[in-house]
Short mmCIF file of C-alpha atoms in Angstrom, two decimals:
data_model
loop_
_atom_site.label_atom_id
_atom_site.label_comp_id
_atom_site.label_asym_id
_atom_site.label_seq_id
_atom_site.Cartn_x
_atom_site.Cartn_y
_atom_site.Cartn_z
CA UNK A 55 -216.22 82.78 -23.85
CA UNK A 56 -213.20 83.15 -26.26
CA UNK A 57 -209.96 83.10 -24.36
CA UNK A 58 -207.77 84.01 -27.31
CA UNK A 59 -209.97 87.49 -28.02
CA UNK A 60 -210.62 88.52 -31.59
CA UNK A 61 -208.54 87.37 -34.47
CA UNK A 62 -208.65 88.09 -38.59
CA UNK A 63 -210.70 85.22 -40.17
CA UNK A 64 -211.91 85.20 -43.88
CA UNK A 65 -215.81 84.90 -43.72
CA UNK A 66 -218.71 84.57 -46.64
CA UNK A 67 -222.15 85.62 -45.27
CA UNK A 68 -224.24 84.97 -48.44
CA UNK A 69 -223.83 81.48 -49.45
CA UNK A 70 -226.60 79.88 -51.32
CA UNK A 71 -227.75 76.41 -51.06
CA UNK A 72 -229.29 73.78 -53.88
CA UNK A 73 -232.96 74.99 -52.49
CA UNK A 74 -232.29 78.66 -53.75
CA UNK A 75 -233.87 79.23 -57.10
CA UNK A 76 -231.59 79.65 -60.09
CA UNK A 77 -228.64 77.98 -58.01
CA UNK A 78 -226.54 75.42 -60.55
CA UNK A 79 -225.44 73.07 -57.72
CA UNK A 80 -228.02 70.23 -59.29
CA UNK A 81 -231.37 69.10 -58.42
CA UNK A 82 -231.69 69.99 -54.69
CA UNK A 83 -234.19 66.80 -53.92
CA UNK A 84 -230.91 64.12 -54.39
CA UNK A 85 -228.63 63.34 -52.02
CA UNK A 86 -225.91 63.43 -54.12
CA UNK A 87 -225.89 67.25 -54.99
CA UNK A 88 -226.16 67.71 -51.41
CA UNK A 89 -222.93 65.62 -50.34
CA UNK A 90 -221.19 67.58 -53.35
CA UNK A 91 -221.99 70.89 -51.61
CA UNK A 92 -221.10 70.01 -48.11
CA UNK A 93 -217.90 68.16 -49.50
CA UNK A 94 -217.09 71.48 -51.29
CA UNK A 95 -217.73 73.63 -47.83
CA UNK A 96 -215.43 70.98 -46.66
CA UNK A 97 -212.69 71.44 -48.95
CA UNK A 98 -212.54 75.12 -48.02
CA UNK A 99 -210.91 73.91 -45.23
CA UNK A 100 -209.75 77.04 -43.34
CA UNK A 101 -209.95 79.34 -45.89
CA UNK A 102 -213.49 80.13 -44.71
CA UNK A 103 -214.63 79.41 -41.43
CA UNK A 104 -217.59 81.87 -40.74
CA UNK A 105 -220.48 81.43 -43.25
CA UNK A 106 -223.75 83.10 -43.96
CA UNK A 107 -226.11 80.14 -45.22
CA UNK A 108 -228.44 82.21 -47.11
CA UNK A 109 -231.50 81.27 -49.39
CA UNK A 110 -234.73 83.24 -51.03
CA UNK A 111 -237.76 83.42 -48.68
CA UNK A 112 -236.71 79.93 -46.45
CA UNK A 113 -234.80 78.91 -44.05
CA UNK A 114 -234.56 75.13 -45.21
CA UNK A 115 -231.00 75.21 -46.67
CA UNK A 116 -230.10 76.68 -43.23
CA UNK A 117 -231.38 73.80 -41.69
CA UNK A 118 -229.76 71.25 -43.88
CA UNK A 119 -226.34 72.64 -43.22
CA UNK A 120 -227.06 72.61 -39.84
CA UNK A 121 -228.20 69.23 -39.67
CA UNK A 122 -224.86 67.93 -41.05
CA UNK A 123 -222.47 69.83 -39.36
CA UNK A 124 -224.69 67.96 -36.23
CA UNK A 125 -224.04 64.98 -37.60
CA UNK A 126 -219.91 65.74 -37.88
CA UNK A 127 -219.31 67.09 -41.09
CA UNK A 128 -218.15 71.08 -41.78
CA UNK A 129 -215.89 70.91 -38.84
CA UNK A 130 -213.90 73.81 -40.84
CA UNK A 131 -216.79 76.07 -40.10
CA UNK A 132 -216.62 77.38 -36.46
CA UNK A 133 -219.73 79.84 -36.81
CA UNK A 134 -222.46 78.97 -39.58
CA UNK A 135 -225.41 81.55 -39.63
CA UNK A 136 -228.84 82.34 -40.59
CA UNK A 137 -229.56 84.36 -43.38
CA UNK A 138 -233.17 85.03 -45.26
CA UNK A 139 -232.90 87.05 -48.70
CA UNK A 140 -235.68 88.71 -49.40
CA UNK A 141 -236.98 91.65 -52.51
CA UNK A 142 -238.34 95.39 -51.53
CA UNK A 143 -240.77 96.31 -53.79
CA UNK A 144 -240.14 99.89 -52.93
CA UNK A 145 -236.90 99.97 -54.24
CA UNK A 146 -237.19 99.02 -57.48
CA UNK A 147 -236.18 100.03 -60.69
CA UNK A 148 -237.10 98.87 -64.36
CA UNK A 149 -233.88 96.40 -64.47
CA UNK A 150 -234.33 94.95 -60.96
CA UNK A 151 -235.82 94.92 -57.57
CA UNK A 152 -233.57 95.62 -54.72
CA UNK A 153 -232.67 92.86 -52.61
CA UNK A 154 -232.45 92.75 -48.79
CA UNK A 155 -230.54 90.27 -46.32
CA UNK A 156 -231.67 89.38 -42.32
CA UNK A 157 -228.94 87.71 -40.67
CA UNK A 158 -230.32 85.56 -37.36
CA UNK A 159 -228.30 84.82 -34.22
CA UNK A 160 -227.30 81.19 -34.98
CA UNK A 161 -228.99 80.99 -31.18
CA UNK A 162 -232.14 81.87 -32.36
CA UNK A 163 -234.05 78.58 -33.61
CA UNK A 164 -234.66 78.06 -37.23
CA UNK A 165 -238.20 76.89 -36.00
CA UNK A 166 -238.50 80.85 -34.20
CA UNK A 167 -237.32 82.03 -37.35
CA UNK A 168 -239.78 80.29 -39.45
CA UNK A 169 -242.84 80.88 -37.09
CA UNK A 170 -242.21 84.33 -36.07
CA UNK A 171 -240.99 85.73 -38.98
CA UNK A 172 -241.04 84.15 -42.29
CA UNK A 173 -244.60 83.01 -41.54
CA UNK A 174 -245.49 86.84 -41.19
CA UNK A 175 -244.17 88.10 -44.91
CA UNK A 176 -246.93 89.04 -46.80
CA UNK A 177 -246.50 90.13 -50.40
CA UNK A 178 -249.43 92.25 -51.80
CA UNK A 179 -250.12 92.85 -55.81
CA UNK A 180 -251.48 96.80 -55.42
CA UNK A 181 -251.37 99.02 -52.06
CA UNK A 182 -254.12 97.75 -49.76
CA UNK A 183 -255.04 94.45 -51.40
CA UNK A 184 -254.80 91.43 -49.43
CA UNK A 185 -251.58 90.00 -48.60
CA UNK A 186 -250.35 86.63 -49.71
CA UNK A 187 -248.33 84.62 -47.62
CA UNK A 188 -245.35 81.96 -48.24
CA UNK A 189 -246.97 79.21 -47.70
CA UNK A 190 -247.79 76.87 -51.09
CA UNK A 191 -251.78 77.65 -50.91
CA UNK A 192 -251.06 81.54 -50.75
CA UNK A 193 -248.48 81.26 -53.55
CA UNK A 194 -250.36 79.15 -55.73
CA UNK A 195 -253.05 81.88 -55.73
CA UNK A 196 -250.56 84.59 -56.01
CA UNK A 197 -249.28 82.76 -59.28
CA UNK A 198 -252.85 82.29 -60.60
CA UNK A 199 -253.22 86.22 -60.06
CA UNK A 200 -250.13 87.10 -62.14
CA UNK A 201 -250.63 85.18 -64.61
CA UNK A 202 -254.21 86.66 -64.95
CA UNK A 203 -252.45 90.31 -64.88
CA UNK A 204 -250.41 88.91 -67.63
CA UNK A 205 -253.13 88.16 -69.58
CA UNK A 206 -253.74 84.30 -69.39
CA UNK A 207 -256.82 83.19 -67.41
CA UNK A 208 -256.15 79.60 -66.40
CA UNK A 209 -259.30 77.37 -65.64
CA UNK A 210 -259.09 75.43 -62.48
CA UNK A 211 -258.06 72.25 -64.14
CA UNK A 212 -255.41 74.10 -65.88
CA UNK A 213 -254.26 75.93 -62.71
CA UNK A 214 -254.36 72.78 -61.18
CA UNK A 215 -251.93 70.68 -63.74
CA UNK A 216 -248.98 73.54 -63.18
CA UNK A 217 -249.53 74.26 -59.32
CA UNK A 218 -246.09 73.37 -58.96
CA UNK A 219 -244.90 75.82 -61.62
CA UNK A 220 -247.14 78.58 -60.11
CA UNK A 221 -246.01 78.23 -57.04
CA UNK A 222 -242.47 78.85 -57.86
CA UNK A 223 -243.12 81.64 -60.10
CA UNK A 224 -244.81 83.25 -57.35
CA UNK A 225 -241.68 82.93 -55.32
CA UNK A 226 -239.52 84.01 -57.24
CA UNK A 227 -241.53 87.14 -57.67
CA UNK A 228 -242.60 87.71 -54.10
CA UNK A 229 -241.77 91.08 -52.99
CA UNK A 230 -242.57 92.80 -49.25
CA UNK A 231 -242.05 96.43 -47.76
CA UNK A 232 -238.82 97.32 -46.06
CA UNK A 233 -241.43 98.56 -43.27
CA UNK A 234 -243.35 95.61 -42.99
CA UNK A 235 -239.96 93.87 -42.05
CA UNK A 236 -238.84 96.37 -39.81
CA UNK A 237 -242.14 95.95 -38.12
CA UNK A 238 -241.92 92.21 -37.75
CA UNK A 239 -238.50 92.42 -36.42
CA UNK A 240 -239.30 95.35 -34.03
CA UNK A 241 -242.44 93.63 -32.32
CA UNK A 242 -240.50 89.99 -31.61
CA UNK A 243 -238.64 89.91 -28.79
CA UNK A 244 -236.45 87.30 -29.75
CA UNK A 245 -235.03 89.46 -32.74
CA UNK A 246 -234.18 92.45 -30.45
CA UNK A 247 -230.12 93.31 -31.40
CA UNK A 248 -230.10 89.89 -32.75
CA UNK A 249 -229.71 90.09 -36.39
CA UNK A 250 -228.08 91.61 -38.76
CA UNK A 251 -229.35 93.67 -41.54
CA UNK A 252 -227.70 94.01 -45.81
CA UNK A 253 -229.23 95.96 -48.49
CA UNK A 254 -227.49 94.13 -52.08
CA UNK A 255 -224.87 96.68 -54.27
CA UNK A 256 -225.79 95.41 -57.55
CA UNK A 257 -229.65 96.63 -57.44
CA UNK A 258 -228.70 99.76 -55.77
CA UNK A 259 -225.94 100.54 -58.56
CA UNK A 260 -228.80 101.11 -60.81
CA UNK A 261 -230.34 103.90 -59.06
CA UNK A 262 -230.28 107.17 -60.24
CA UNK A 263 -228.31 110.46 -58.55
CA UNK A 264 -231.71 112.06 -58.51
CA UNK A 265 -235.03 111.86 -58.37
CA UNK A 266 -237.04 108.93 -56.31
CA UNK A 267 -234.14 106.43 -56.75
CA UNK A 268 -232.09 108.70 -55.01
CA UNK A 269 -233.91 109.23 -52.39
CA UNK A 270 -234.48 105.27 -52.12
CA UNK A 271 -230.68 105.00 -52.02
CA UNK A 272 -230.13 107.48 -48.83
CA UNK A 273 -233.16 105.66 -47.00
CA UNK A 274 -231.70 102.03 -47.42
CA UNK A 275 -228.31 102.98 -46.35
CA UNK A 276 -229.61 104.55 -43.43
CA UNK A 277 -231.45 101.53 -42.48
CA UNK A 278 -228.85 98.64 -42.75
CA UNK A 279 -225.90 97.72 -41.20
CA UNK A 280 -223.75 96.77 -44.41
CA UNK A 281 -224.26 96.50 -48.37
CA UNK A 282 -223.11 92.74 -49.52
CA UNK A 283 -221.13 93.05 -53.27
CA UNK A 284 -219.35 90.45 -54.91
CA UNK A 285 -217.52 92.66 -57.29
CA UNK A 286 -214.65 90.47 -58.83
CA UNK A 287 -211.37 92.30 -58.00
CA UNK A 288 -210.31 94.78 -55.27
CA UNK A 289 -210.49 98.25 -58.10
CA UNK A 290 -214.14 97.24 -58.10
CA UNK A 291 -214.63 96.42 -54.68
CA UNK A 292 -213.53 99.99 -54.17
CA UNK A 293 -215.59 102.18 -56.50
CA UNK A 294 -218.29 100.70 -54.73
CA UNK A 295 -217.20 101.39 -51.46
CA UNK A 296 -216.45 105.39 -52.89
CA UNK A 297 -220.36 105.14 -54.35
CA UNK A 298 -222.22 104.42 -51.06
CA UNK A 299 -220.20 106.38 -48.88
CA UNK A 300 -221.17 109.42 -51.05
CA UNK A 301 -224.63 109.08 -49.38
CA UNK A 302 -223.48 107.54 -46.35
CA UNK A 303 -220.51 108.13 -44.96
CA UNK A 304 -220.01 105.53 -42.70
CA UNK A 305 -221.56 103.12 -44.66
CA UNK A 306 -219.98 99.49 -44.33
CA UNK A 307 -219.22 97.24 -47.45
CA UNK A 308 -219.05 93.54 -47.38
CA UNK A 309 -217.28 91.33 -49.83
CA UNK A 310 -219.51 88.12 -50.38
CA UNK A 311 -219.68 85.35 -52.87
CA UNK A 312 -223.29 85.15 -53.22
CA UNK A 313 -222.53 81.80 -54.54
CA UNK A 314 -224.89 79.75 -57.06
CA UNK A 315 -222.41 77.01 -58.26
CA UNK A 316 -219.85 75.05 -57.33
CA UNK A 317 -215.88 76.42 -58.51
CA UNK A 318 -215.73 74.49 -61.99
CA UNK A 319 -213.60 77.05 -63.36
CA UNK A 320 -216.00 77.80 -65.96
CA UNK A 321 -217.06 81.08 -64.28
CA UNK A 322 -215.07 83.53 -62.32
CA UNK A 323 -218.21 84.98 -60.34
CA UNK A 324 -220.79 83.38 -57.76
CA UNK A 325 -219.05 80.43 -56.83
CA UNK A 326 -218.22 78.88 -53.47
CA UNK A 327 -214.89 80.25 -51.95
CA UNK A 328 -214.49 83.33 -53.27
CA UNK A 329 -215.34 86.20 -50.83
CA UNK A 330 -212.15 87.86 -49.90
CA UNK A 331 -213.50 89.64 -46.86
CA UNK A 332 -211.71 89.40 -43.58
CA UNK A 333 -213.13 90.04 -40.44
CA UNK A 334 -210.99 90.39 -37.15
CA UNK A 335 -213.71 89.06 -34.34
CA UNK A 336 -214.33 86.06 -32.42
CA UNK A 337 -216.54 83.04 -33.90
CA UNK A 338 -219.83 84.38 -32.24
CA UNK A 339 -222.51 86.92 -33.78
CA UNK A 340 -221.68 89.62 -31.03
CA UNK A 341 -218.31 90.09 -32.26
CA UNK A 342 -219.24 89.51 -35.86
CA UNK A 343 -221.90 92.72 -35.36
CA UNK A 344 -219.27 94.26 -33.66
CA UNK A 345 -216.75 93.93 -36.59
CA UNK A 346 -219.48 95.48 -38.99
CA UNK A 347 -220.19 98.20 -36.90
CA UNK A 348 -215.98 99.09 -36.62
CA UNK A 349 -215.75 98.16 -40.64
CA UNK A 350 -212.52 100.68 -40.60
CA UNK A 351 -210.61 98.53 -38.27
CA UNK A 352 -212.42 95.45 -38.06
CA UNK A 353 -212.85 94.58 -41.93
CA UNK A 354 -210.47 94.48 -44.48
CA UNK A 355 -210.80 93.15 -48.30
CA UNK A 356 -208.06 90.42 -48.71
CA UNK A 357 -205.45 89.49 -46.55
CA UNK A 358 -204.83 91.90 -43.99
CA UNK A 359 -201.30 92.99 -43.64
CA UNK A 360 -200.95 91.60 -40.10
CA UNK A 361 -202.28 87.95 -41.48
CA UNK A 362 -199.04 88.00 -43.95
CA UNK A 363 -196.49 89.49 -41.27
CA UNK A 364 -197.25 86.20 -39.13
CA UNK A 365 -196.16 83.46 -41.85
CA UNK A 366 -192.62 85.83 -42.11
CA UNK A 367 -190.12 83.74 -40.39
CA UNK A 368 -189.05 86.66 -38.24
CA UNK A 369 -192.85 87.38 -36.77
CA UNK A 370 -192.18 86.40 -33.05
CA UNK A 371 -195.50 86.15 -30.92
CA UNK A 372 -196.47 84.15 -28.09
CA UNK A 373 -199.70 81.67 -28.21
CA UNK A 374 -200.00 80.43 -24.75
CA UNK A 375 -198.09 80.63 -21.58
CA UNK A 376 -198.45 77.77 -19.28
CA UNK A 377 -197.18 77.73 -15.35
CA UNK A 378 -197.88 74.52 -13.46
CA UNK A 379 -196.78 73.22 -9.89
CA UNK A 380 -195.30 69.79 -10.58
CA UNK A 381 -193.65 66.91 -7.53
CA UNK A 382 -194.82 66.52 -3.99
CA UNK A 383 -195.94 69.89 -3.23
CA UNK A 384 -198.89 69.37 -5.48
CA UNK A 385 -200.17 65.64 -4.29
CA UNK A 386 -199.54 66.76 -0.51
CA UNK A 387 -200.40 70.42 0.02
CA UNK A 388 -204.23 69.59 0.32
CA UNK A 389 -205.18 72.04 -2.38
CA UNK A 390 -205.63 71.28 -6.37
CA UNK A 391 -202.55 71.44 -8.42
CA UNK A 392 -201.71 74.71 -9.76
CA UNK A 393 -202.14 74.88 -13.43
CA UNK A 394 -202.57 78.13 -15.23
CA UNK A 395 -202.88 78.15 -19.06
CA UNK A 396 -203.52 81.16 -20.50
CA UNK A 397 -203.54 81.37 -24.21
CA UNK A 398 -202.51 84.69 -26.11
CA UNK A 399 -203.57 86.09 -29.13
CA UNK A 400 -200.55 86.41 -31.49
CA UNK A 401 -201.80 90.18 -31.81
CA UNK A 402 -202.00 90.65 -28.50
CA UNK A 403 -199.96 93.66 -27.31
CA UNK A 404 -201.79 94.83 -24.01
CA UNK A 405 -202.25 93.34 -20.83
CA UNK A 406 -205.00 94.60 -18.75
CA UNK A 407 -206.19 94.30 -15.14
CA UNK A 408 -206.65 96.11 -11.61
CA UNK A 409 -203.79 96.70 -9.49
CA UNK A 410 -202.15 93.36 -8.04
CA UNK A 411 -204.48 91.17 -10.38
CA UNK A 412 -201.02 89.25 -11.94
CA UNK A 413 -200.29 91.37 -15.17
CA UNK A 414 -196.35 91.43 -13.51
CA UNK A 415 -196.35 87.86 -13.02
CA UNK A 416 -197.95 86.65 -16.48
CA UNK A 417 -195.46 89.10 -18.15
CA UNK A 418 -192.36 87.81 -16.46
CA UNK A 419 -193.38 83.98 -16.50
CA UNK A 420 -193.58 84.35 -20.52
CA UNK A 421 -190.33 86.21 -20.13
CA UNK A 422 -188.80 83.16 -18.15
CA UNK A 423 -189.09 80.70 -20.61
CA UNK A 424 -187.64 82.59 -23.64
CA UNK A 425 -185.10 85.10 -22.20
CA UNK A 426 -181.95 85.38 -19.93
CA UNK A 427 -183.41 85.48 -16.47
CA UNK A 428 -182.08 88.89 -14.33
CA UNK A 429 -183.37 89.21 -10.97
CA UNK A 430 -183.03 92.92 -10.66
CA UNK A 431 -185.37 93.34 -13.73
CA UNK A 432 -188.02 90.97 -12.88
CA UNK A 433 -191.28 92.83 -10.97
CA UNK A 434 -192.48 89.25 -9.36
CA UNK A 435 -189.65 86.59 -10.21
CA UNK A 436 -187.51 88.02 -7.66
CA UNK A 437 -186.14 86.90 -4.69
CA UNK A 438 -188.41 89.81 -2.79
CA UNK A 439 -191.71 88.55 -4.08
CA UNK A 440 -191.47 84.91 -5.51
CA UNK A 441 -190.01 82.53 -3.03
CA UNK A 442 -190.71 78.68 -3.91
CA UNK A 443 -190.41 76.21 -0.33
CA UNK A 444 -186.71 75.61 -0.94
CA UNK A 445 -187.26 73.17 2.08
CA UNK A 446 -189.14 70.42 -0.70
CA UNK A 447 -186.36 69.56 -2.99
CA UNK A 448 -188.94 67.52 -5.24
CA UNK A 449 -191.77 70.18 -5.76
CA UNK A 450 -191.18 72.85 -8.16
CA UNK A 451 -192.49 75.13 -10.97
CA UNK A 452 -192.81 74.30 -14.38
CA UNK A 453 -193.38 76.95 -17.13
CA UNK A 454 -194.04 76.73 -20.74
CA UNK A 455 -194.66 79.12 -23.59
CA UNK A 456 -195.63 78.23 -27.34
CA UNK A 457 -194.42 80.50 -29.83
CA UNK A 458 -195.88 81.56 -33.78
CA UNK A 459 -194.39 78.92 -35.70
CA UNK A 460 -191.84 77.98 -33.38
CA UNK A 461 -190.91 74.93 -31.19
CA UNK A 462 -192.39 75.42 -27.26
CA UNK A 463 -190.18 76.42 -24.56
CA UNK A 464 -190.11 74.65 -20.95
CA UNK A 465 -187.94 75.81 -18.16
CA UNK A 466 -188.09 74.53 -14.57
CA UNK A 467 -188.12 76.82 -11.50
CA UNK A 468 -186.51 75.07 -8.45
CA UNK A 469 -184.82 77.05 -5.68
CA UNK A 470 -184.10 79.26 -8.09
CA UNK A 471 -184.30 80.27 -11.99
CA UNK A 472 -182.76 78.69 -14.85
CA UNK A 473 -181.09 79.86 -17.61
CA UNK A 474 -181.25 79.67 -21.11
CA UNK A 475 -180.84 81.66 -24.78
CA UNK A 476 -182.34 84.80 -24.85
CA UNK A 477 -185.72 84.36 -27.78
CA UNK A 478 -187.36 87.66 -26.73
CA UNK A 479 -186.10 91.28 -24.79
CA UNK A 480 -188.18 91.92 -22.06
CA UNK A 481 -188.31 95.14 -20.44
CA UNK A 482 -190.94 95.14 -17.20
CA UNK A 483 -192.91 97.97 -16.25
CA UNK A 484 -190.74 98.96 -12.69
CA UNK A 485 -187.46 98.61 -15.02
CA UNK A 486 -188.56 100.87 -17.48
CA UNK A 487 -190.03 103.20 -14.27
CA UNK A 488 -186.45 103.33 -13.03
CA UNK A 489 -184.63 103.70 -16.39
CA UNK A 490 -187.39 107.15 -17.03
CA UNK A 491 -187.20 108.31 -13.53
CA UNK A 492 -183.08 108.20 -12.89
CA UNK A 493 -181.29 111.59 -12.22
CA UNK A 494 -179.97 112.94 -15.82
CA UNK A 495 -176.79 113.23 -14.54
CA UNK A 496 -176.39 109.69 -13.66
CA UNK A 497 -174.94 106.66 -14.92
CA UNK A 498 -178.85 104.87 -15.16
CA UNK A 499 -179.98 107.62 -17.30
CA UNK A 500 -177.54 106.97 -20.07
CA UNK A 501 -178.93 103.07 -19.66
CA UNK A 502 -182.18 104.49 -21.20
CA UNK A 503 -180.36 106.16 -24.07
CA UNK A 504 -178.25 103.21 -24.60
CA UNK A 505 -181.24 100.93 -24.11
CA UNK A 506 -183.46 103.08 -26.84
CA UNK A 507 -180.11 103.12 -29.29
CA UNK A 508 -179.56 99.42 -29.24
CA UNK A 509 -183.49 98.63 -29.90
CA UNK A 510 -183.21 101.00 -32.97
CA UNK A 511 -180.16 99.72 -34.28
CA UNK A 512 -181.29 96.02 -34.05
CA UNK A 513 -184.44 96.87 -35.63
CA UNK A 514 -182.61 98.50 -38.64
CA UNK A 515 -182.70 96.09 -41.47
CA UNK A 516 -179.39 95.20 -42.70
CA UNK A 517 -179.15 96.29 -45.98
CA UNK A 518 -179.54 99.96 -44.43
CA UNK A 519 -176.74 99.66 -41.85
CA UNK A 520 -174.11 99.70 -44.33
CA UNK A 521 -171.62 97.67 -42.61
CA UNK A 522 -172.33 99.51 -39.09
CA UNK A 523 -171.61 97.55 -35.86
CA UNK A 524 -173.00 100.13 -33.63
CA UNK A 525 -175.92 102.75 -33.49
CA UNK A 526 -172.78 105.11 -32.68
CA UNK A 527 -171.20 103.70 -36.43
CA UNK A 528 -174.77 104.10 -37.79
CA UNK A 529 -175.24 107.42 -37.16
CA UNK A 530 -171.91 108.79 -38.41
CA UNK A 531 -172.99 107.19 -41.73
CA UNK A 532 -176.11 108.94 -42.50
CA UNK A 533 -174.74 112.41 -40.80
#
């Protein structure tokens, strides 16, 4: 469970490892190039914390990453994910062969992965031949065969001497049917609304407006849940996202790195760090679908303007509220001490519940420790509703609220409230109910008008009020 709810993180779902071929991280057997790509995760710090660990046709890398953040390292990434990249043959054009992304639960076992669906890829040469698997045996004959088609008939000793060679040929060139996926993922139970499915941009920018490519394009949007691009600026990012949605129109877009190498600065593309895609969900693959499903509110390419209004010194936002029964009451009354933390979203803006379930209370308590306490405002912190044993001088309430950037408040409640500087206003539901409800004629209903003028005038910046004191002085200026 995520207290907090759903909050704008940066995330990179396609991530490449030193096992993925062509990757320039350094040979992939040493130890060192591995501790110089999970050193470089680390160094993201929080600039990433969701990742997509995603190699060609295995699930090894996966399980190296995994391995170390087990052991302690990569404590910057809060949700690291599964991700097999694999090639369609049926979408395919003379310059490339379209590539296709399966995201896995991170609860699904890399093991259940492995058995129940990598294990079950089969690539085959023509329609109706047999079907070679991924395992080395299968691709060494599938790299004999090509290189036959080619031309070159290797004897078994020769064969034999570049196994090694063939077998990574092969797998570089292994290709399945989008079908034969969707039928391995359709008939496992463990895969059922558990993954996550991206067609790549750069393969499908080659196909044509008409014709078979066409047609290819329309299908493949209509099958997937995103398209993964690592265009290098925002104009590009959006041309692409105006391409796909001219044959999809809801189709989602997803900023990636699709990272080879480490960030040398010798290149500008494919390295680690550089997807600029935010997402605003929790760190768990349910809200991560969800985001990709909502891409229009739930996505955004770079910062999103709510990310830079929090680091403004003005942004005022509650993280937690905290209300806890301190001094004899607490040791003696038989029960556990009362301690209710609650922490807030700093985008939080609603509070929802049944009738009587404490939205009044948690709304005034936060209101306590960072305003002017009125009793004729509050809905529970009034002497009607809220009434502390005034007969136990040494028990009493104790609330606390942290704010965005700012120091925490504390304030005590005893027999009765204390007072302090006003941080926030705070107008509670059966205030407002009056204010709205109050005769026209009377004095109350020009408290609303007053109320509404103040709030706009405050909110005014001050280079527009032109020397104003008053919403009254304000509004004789711009008449």
């Amino acid at each position: 469970m995520n207290p907090v709810g759903d909050q704008w993180k940066r995330i990179d779902l396609h991530v490449h490892t030193p096992y993925s071929n062509e990757t320039k991280y350094g040979n992939s057997e040493s130890e060192e190039t591995w501790n110089a790509f999970f050193t470089a995760l680390e160094e993201l710090g929080e600039k990433i914390s969701i990742l997509g660990i995603n190699d060609y046709w295995s699930i090894e890398g996966y399980k190296r990453v995994l391995r170390a953040k087990r052991e302690g390292r990569l404590e910057n990434v809060k949700l690291l994910l599964p991700v097999i990249e694999m090639r369609l043959h049926e979408y395919a054009t003379k310059k490339s062969i379209q590539n296709f992304h399966v995201l896995f639960s991170p609860d699904i076992s890399a093991e259940t992965i492995e058995e129940k669906f990598l294990r079950k890829l089969t690539c085959s040469p023509e329609e109706g031949s047999f079907g070679y698997g991924l395992n080395d045996d299968d691709l060494f004959r599938l790299g004999c065969l090509w290189e036959e088609q080619k031309g070159t008939k290797l004897s078994p000793k020769e064969a034999g001497k570049r196994r090694t060679g063939l077998i990574s040929a092969a797998r570089k060139s292994f290709f399945v049917s989008s079908k034969d996926v969707a039928k391995i993922l359709d008939a496992t139970p463990q895969f059922s609304n558990r993954t996550i499915q991206f067609a790549g941009y750069s393969e499908m920018s080659d196909f044509r407006d008409f014709g078979p490519t066409a047609s290819y394009r329309k299908s493949i949007l209509a099958s997937v849940d995103a398209v993964l691009v690592a265009s290098p600026n925002k104009p590009s990012f959006d041309r692409a996202l105006e391409n796909i949605r001219r044959y999809e129109a809801d189709a989602c877009l997803i900023h990636s790195s699709d990272s080879h190498r480490f960030d040398d600065g010798d290149e500008e593309s494919r390295h680690l760090g550089l997807s600029q895609m935010w997402a605003r969900c929790a760190f768990s693959f349910e809200s991560l679908k969800f985001a990709i499903t909502h891409p229009n509110t739930r996505l955004s390419y770079g910062q999103p303007k709510e990310v830079e209004q929090k680091s403004r010194p003005e942004f005022n936002a509650v993280e937690f509220v905290d209300v806890t029964l301190r001094g004899e009451s607490a040791k003696t009354s038989g029960f556990p001490e009362f301690a209710y933390n609650f922490p807030v979203n700093p985008g939080y803006s609603v509070i929802v519940g049944n009738k009587g379930q404490g939205k009044s209370a948690l709304a005034d308590w936060i209101s306590y420790t960072a305003s002017e306490f009125d009793d004729e405002k509050y809905s529970f912190l009034n002497a009607n509703r809220f009434r502390p044993a005034t007969d136990r001088e040494s028990s009493y309430y104790e609330a606390k609220s942290k704010w965005w950037g700012k120091e925490e408040l504390s304030k005590a409640w005893k027999k009765s409230a204390e007072q302090s500087v006003s941080r926030i206003d705070y107008y509670p539901q059966n205030y407002l109910e009056s204010l709205c409800s109050a005769d026209p004629q009377s004095e109350k209903s020009e408290w609303l008008d007053r109320l509404v003028q103040d709030l706009l005038f405050r909110k005014t910046p001050a280079a527009k009020r032109k020397n104003a004191h008053s919403f009254d002085e304000l509004l004789k200026i711009y008449k």
